[in-house]
mmCIF file of C-alpha atoms in Angstrom:
data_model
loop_
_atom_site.group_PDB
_atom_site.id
_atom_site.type_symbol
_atom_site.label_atom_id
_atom_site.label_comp_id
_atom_site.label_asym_id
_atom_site.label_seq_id
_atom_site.Cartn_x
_atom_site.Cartn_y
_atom_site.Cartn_z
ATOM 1 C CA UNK L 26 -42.967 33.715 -8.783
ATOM 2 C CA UNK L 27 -46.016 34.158 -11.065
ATOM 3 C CA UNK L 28 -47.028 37.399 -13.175
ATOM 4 C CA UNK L 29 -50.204 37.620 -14.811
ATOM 5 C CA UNK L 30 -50.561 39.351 -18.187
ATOM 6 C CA UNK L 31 -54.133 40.146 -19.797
ATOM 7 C CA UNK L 32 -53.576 39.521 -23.749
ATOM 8 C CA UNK L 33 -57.050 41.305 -25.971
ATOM 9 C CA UNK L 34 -60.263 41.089 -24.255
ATOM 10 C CA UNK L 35 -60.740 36.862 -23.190
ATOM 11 C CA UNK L 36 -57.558 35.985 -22.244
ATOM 12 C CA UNK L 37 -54.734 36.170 -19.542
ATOM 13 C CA UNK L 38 -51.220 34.559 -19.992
ATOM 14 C CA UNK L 39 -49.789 32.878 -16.823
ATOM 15 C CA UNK L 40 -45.805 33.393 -16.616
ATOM 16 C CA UNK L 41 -43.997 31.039 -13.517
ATOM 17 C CA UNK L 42 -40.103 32.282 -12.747
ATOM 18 C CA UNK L 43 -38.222 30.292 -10.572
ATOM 19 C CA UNK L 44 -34.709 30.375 -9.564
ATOM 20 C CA UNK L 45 -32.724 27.178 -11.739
ATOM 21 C CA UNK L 46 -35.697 26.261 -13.924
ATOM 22 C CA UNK L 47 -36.955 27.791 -17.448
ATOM 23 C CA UNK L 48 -39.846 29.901 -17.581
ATOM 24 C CA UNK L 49 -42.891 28.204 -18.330
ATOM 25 C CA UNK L 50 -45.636 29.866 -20.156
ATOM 26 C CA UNK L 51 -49.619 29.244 -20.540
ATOM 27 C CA UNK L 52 -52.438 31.125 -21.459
ATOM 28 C CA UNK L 53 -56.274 30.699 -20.092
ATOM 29 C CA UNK L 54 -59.628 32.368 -21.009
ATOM 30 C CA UNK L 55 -60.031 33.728 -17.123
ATOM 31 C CA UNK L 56 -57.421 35.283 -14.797
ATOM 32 C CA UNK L 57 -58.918 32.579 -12.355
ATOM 33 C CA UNK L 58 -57.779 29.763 -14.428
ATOM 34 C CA UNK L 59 -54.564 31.497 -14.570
ATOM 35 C CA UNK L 60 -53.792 31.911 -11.651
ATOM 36 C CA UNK L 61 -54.927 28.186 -10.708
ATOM 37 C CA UNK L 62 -52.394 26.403 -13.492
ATOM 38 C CA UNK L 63 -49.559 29.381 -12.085
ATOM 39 C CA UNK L 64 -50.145 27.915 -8.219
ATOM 40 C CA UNK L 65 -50.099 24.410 -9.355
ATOM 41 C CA UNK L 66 -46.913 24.423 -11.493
ATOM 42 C CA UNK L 67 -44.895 26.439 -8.276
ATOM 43 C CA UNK L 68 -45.682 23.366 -6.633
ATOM 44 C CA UNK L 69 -44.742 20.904 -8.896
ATOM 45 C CA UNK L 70 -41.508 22.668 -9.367
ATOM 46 C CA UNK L 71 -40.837 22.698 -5.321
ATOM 47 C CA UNK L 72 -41.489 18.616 -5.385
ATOM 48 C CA UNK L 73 -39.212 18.339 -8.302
ATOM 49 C CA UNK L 74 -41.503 17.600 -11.042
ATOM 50 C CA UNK L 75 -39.885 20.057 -13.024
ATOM 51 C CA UNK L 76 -35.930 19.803 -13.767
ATOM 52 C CA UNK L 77 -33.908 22.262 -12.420
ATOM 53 C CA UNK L 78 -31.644 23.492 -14.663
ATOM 54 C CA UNK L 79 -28.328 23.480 -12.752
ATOM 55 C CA UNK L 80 -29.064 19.597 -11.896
ATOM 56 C CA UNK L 81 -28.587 18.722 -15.513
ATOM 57 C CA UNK L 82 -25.721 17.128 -16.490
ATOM 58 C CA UNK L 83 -23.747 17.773 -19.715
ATOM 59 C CA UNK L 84 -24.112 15.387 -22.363
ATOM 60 C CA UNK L 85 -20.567 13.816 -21.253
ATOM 61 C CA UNK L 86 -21.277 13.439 -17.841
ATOM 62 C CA UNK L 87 -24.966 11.623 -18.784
ATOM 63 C CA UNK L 88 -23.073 9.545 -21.111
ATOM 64 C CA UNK L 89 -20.416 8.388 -17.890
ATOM 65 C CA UNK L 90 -23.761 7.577 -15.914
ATOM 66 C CA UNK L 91 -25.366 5.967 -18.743
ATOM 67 C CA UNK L 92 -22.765 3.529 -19.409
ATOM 68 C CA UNK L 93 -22.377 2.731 -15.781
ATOM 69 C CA UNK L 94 -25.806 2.534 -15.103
ATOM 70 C CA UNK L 95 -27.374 1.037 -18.274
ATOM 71 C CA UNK L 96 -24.614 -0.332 -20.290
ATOM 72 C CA UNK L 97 -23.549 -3.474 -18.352
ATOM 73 C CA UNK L 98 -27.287 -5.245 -18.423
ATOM 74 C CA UNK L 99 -26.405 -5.344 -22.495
ATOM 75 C CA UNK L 100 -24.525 -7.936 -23.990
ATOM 76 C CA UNK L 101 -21.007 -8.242 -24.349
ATOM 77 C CA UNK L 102 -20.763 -6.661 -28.343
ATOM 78 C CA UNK L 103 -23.504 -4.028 -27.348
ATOM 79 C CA UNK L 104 -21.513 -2.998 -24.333
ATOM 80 C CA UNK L 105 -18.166 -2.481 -26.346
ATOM 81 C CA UNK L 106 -20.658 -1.037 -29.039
ATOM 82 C CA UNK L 107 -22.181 1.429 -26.748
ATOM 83 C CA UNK L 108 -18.674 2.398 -25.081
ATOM 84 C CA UNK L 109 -16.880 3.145 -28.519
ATOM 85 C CA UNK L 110 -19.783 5.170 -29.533
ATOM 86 C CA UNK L 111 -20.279 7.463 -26.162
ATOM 87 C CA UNK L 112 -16.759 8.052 -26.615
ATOM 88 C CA UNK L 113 -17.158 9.801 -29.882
ATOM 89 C CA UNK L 114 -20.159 11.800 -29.126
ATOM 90 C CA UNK L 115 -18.280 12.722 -25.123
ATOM 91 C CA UNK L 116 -15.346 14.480 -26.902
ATOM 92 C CA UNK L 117 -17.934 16.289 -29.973
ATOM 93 C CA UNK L 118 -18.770 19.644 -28.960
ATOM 94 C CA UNK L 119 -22.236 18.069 -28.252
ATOM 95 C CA UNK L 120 -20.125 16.757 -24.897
ATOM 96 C CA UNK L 121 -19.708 19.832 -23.201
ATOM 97 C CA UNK L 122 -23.370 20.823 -23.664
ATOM 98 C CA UNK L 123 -26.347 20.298 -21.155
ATOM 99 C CA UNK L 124 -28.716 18.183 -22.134
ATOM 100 C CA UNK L 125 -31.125 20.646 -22.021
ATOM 101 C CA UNK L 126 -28.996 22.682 -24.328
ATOM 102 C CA UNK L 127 -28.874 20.517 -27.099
ATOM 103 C CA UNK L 128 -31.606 21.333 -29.950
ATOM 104 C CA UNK L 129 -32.725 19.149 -33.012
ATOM 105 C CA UNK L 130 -30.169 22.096 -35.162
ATOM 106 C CA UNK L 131 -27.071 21.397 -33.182
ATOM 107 C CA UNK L 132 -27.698 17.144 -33.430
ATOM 108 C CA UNK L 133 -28.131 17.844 -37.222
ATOM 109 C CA UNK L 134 -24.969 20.332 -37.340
ATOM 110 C CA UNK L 135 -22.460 17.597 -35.596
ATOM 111 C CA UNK L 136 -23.985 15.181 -37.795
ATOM 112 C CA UNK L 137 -23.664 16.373 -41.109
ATOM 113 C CA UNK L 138 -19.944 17.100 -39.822
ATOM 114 C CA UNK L 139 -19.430 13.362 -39.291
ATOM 115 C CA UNK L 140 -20.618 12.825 -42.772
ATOM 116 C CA UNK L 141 -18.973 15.313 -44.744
ATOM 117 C CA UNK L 142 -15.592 15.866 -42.940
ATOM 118 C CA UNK L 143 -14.872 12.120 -41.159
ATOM 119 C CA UNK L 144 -16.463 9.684 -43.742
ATOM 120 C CA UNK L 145 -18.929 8.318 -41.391
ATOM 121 C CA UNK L 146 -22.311 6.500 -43.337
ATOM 122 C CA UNK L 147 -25.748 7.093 -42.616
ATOM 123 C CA UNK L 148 -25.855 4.196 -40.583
ATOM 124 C CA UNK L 149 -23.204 4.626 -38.416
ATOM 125 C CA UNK L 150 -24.864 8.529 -37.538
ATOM 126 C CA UNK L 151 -28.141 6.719 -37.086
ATOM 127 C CA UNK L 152 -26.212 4.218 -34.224
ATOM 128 C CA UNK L 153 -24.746 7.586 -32.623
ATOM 129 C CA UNK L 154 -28.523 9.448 -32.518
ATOM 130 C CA UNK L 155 -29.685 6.036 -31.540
ATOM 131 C CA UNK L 156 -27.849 6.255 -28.249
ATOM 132 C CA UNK L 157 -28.345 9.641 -27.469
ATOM 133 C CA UNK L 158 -32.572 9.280 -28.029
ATOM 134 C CA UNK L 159 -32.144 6.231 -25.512
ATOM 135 C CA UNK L 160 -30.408 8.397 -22.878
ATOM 136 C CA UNK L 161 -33.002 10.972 -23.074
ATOM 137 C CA UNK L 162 -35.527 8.451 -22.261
ATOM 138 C CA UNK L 163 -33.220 7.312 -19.470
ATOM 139 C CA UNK L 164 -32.882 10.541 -18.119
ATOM 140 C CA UNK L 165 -36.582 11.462 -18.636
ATOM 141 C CA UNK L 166 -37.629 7.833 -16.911
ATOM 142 C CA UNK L 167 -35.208 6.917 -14.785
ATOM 143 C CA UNK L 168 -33.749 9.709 -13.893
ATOM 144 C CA UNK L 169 -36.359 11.878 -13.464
ATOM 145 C CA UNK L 170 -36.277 15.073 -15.497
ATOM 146 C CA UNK L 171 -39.117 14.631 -16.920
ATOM 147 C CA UNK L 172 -39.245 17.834 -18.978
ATOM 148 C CA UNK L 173 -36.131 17.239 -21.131
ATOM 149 C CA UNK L 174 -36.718 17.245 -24.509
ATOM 150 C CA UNK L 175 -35.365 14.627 -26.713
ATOM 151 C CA UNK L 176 -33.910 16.507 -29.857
ATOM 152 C CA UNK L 177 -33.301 12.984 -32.049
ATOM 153 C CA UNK L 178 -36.824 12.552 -33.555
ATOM 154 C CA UNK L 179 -36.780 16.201 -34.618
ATOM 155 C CA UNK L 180 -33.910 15.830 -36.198
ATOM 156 C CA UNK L 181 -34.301 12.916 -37.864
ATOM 157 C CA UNK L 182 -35.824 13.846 -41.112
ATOM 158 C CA UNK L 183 -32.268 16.181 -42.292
ATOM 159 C CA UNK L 184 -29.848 13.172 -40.775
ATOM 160 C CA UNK L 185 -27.639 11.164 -43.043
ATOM 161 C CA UNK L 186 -29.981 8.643 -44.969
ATOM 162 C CA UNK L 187 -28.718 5.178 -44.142
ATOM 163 C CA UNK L 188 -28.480 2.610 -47.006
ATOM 164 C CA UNK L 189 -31.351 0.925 -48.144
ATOM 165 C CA UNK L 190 -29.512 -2.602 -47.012
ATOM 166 C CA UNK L 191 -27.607 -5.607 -48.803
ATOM 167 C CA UNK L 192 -28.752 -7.928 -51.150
ATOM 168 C CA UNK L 193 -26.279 -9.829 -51.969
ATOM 169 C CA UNK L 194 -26.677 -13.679 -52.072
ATOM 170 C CA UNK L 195 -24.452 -16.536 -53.085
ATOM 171 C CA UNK L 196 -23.621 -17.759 -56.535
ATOM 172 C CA UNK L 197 -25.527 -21.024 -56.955
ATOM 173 C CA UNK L 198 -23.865 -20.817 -60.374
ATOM 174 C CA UNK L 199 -20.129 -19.858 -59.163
ATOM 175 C CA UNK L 200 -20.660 -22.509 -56.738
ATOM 176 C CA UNK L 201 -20.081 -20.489 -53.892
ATOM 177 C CA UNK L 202 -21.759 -21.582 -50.859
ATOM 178 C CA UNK L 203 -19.252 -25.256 -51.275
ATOM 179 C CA UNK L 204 -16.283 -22.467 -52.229
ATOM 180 C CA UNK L 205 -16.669 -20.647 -48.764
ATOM 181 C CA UNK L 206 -16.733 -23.858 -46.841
ATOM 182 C CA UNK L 207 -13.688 -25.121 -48.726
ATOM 183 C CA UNK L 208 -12.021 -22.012 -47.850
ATOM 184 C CA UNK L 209 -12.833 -21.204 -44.099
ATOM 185 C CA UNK L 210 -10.953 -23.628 -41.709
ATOM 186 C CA UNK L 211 -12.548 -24.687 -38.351
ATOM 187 C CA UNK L 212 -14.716 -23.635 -36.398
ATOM 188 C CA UNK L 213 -15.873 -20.635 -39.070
ATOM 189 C CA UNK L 214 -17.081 -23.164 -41.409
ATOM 190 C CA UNK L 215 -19.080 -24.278 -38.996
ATOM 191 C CA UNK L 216 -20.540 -21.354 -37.843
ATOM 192 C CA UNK L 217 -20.839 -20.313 -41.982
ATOM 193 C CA UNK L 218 -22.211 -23.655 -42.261
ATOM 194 C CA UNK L 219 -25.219 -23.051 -38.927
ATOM 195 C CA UNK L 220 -25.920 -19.808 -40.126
ATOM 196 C CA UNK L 221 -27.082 -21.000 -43.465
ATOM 197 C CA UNK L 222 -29.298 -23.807 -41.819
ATOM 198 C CA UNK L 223 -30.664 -21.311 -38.923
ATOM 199 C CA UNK L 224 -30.607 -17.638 -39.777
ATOM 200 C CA UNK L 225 -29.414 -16.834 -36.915
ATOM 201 C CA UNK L 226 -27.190 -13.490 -35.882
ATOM 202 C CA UNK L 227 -23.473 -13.657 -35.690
ATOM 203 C CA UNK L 228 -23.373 -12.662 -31.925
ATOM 204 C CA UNK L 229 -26.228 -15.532 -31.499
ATOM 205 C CA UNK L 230 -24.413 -18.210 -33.027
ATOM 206 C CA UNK L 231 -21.097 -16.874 -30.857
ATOM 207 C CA UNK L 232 -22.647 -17.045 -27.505
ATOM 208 C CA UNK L 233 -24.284 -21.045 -28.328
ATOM 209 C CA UNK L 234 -23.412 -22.807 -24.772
ATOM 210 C CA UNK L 235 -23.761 -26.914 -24.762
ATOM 211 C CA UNK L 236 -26.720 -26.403 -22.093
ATOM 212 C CA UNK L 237 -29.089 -24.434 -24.660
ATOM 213 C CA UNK L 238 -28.321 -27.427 -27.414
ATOM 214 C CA UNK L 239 -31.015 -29.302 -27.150
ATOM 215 C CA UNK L 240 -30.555 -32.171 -29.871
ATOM 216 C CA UNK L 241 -32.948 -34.730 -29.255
ATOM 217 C CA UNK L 242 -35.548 -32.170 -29.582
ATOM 218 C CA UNK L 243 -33.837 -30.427 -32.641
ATOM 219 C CA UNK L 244 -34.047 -26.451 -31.192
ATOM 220 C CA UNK L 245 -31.273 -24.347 -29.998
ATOM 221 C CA UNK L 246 -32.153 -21.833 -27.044
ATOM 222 C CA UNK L 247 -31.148 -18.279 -27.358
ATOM 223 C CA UNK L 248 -31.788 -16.794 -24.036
ATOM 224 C CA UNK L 249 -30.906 -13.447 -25.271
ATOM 225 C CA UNK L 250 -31.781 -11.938 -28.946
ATOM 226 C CA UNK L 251 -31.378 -8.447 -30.298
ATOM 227 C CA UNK L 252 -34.629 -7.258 -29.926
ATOM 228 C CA UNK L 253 -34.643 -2.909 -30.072
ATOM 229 C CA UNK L 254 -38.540 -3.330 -27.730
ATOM 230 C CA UNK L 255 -37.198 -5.854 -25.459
ATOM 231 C CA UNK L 256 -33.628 -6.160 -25.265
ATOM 232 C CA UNK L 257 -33.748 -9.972 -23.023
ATOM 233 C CA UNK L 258 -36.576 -11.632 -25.363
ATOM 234 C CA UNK L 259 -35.644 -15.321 -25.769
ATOM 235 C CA UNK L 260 -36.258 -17.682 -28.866
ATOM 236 C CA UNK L 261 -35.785 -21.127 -29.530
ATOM 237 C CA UNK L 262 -34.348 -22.030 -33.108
ATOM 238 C CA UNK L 263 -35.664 -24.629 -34.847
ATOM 239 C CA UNK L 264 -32.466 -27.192 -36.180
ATOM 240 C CA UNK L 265 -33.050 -28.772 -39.816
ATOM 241 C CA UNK L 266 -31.160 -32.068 -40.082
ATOM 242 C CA UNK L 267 -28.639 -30.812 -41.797
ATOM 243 C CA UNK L 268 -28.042 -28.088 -38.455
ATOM 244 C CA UNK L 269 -28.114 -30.982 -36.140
ATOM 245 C CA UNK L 270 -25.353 -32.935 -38.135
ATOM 246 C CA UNK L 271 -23.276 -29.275 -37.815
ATOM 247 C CA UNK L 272 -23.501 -29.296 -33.780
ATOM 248 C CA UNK L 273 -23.264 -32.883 -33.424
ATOM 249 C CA UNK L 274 -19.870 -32.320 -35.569
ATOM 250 C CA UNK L 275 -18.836 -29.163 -33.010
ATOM 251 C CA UNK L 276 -19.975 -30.516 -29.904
ATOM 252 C CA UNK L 277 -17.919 -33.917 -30.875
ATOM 253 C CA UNK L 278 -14.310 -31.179 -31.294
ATOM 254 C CA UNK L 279 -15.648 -29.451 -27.645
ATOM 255 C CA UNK L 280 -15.452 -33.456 -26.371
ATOM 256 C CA UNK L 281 -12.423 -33.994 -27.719
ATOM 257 C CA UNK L 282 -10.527 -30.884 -26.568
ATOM 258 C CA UNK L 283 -11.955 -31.724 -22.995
ATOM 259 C CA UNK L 284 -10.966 -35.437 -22.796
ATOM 260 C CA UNK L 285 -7.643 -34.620 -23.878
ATOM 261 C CA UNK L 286 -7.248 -31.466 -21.302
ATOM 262 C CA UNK L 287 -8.045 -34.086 -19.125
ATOM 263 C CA UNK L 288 -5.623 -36.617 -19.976
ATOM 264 C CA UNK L 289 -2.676 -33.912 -19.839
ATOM 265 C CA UNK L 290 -3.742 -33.202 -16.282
ATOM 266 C CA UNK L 291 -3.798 -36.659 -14.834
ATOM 267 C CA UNK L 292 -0.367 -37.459 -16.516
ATOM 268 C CA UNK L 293 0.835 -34.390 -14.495
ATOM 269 C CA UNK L 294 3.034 -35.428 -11.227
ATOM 270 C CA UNK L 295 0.988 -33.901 -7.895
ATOM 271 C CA UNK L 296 1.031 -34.347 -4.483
ATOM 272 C CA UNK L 297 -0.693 -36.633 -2.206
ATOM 273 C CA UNK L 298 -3.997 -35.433 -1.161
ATOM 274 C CA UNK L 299 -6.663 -36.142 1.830
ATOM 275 C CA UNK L 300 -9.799 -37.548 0.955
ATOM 276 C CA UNK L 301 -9.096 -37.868 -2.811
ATOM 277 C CA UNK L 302 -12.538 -39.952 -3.018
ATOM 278 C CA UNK L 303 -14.651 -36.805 -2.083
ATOM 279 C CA UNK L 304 -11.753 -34.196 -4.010
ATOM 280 C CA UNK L 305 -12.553 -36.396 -6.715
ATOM 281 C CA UNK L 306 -16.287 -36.707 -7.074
ATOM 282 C CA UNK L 307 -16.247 -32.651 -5.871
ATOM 283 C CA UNK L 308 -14.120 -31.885 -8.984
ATOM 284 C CA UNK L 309 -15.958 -33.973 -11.358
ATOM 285 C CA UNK L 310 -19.494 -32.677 -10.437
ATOM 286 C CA UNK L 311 -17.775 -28.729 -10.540
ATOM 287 C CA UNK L 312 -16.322 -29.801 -14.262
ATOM 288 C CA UNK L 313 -19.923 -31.568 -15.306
ATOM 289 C CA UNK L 314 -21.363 -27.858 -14.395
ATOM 290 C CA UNK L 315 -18.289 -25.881 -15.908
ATOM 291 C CA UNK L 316 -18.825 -28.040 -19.530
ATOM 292 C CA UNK L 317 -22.261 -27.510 -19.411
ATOM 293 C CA UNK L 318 -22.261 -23.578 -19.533
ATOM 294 C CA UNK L 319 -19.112 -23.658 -22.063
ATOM 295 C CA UNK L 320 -19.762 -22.196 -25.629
ATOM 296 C CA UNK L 321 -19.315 -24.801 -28.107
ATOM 297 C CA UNK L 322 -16.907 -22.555 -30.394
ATOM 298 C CA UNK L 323 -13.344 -22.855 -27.874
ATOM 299 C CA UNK L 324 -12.417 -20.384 -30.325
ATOM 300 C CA UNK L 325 -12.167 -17.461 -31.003
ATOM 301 C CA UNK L 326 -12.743 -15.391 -27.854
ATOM 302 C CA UNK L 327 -14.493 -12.465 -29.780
ATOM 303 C CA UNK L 328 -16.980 -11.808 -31.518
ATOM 304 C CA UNK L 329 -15.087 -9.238 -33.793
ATOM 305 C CA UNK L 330 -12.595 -11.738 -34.835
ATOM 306 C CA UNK L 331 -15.146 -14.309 -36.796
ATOM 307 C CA UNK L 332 -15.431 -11.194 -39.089
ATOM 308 C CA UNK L 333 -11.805 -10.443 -38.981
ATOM 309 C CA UNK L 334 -11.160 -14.066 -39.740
ATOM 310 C CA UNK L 335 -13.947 -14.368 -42.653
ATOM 311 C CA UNK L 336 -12.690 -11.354 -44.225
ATOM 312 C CA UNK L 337 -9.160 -13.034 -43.700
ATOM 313 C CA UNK L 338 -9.870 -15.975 -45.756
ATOM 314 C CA UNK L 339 -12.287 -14.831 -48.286
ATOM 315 C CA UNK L 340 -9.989 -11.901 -49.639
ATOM 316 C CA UNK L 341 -8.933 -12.305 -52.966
ATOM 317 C CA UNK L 342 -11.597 -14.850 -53.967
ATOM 318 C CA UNK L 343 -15.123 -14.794 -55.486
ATOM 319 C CA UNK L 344 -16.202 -14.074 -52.262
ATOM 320 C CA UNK L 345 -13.928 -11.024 -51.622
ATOM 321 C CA UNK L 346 -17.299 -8.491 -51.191
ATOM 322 C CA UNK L 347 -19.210 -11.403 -48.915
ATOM 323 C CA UNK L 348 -19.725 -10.501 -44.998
ATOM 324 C CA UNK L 349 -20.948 -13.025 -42.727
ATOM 325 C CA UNK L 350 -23.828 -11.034 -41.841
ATOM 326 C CA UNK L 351 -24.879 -11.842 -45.730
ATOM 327 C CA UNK L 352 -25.453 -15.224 -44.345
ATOM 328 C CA UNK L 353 -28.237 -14.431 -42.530
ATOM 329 C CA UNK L 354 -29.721 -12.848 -45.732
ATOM 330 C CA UNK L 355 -28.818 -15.790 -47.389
ATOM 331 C CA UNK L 356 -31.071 -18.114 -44.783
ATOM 332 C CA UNK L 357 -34.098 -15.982 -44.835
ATOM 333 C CA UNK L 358 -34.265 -15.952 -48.602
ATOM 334 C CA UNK L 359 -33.426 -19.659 -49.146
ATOM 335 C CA UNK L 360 -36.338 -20.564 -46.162
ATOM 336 C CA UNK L 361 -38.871 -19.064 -48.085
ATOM 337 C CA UNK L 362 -37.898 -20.281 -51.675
ATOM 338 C CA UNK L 363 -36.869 -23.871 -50.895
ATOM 339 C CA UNK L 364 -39.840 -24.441 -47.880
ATOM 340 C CA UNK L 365 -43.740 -24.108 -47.761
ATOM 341 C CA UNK L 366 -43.272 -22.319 -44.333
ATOM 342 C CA UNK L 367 -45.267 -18.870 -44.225
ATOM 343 C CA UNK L 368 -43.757 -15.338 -43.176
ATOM 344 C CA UNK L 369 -44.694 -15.572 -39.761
ATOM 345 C CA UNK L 370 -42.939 -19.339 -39.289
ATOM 346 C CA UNK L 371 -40.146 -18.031 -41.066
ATOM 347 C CA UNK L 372 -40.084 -14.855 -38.726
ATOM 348 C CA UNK L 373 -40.255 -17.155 -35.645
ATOM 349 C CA UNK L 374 -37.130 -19.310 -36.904
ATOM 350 C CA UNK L 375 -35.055 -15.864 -37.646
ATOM 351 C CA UNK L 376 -36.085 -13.284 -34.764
ATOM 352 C CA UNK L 377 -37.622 -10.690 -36.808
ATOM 353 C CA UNK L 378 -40.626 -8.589 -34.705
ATOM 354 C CA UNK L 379 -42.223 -7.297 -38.184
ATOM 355 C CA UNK L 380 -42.473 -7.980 -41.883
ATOM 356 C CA UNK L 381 -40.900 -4.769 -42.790
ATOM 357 C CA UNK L 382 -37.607 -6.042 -41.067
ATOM 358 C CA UNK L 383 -38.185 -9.284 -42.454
ATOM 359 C CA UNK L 384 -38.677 -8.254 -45.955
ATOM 360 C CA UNK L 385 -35.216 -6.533 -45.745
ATOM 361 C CA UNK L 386 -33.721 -9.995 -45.368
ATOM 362 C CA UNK L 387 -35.474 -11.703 -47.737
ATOM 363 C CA UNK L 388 -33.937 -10.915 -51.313
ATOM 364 C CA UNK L 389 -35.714 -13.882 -53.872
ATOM 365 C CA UNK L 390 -34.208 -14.733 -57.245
ATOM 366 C CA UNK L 391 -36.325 -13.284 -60.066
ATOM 367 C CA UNK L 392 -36.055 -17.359 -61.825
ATOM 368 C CA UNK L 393 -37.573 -18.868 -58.702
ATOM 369 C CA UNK L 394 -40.504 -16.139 -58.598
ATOM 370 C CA UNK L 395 -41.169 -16.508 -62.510
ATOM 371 C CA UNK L 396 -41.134 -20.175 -61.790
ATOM 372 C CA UNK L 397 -43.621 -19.600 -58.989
ATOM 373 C CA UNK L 398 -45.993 -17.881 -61.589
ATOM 374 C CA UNK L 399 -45.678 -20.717 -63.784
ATOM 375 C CA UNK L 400 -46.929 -23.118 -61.167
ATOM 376 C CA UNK L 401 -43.996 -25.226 -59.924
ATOM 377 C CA UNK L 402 -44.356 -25.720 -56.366
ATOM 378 C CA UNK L 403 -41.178 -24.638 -53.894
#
């Protein structure tokens, strides 16, 4: 139902009450115009236009939906990623709350909670807000309440500051880089070993199947990359020669593993079979197809555990404080000190959408930019 209330001498505010849904406010120079805008939005409310406030769900309940809904088109790390993190937020007071109950103050509140009372770093409260400002867009896109207000990006400015990022590199002095290859065992100094040659992302270099190696014309597919704008994007990665001698090296352990799984089966005892021609040629085309869409690592089976593991055998060395993700760092940097490639080569080889993310990956030694200004050529 609409009232009409004349405010001064020029203009009329238009008030629309309905039964489940806010009040909604506007104010026009004529009564006419009022009363046009106050017809228009009674309508839009009956065809659902507007969200009715007892069909939104509580932050909890959103959450269930989004992680049945959304979560399983993500990959395998950002599913597990996405799960541990709705849990969290689910069973903060945020997770009894409507969404259209939560305000930029209470976000803020929970958050500086996290911070001061459970430890938690800038950048793990930005992952948390992260996933709550996607399921607001969900909800207002998808799900169709389209006048739910996202609280994040008002709250954003008094949130946790995350760190301003890594920079550390390896020791060409300490003779690092040949230390951590000495010290991880296969496959992790491999994987050490193509991360330094390809700047590519720990997940990426996980998920490598022997279909997307494509060695005689030196790239690597990556049919899925982290990409926040477009979460499927695809890139192909560019192998050095010193990369192609590193998954010539791993693709050589996948053979061997396979030949001698199939050398154990054949001297197993079985039973007489029908046509064992056709069983035969059936079971060798299904294997051809099976080896094909293998990842080249047989081990491990996580992605967690290559950190696990790296951490494992690093500890207690000179590379005690080095994470694998520093790698990546590493590769950026040493492509544009050691190559004449430009930025936007160099972002095409590593994934990166803009300089700014770029630049945070690129951390150049102060002797290799003073020999720049002196003239010596990469």
């Amino acid at each position: 139902m609409a009232t009409f209330r004349k405010r001064g001498d020029y203009q009329w505010q238009a008030i629309v009450r309905k039964a489940g849904f806010d009040p909604v406010y506007a104010t026009f120079d004529t009564k006419k115009e009022a009363e046009t805008w106050a017809m228009e939005t009674e309508l839009s409310m009956g065809k659902n236009r507007y969200t009715n406030k007892d069909d939104v769900p509580t932050m909890a309940v959103a959450l269930e939906k989004y992680l049945a809904e959304v979560t399983p088109h993500k990959s395998l790390h950002s599913q597990k990623s996405e799960l541990k993190f709705a849990r969290v937020i689910s069973q903060s007071p945020l997770g009894t709350k409507k969404l259209s109950d939560i305000t930029p103050n209470l976000v803020i509140t929970w958050a500086m909670s996290l911070h001061t009372e459970k430890g938690n770093s800038g950048n793990t409260i930005r992952l948390y807000c992260a996933l709550i400002s996607n399921l607001y867009t969900i909800a207002r896109d998808t799900w169709r309440m389209r006048d739910l207000d996202n609280p994040i990006p008002a709250a954003k400015s008094s949130l946790p500051r995350a760190s301003t990022g890594r920079e550390r590199r390896l020791d060409k002095d300490a003779g690092e880089c040949g230390l951590l290859m000495a010290l991880l065992p296969y496959p992790y100094s491999h994987m050490a070993a193509l991360a330094l040659e390809t700047a590519m992302r720990r997940e990426e270099i996980f998920e490598i199947t022997v279909e997307h190696v494509h060695i005689a014309e030196r790239f690597i597919h990556l049919p899925k990359t982290k990409d926040p704008r477009q979460r499927r994007s695809k890139r192909n990665v560019p192998l050095s020669p010193a990369a192609i001698e590193i998954v010539e090296d791993v693709l050589r352990h996948l053979e061997n593993q396979s030949e001698l799984r199939q050398q154990t089966m054949k001297a197993r005892p079985h039973q007489p079979m029908g046509n064992k021609r056709t069983e035969s040629t059936a079971t060798s085309v299904t294997e051809t197809a099976d080896y094909r869409k293998k990842r080249i690592w047989s081990s491990p089976e996580t992605l967690d555990a290559i950190t696990q593991m790296f951490g494992k055998y690093t500890a207690e060395t000179i590379c005690g404080d080095l994470t694998f993700h520093d790698l990546r760092h590493e590769a950026v940097s040493r492509l544009f000190e050691n190559t004449d490639l430009d930025a936007m080569e160099i972002a095409r080889i590593s994934g990166h959408k803009t300089w700014s993310q770029l630049s945070r990956y690129s951390h150049l030694r102060a002797d290799r930019l003073a020999d720049r200004l002196a003239g010596k050529k990469r």
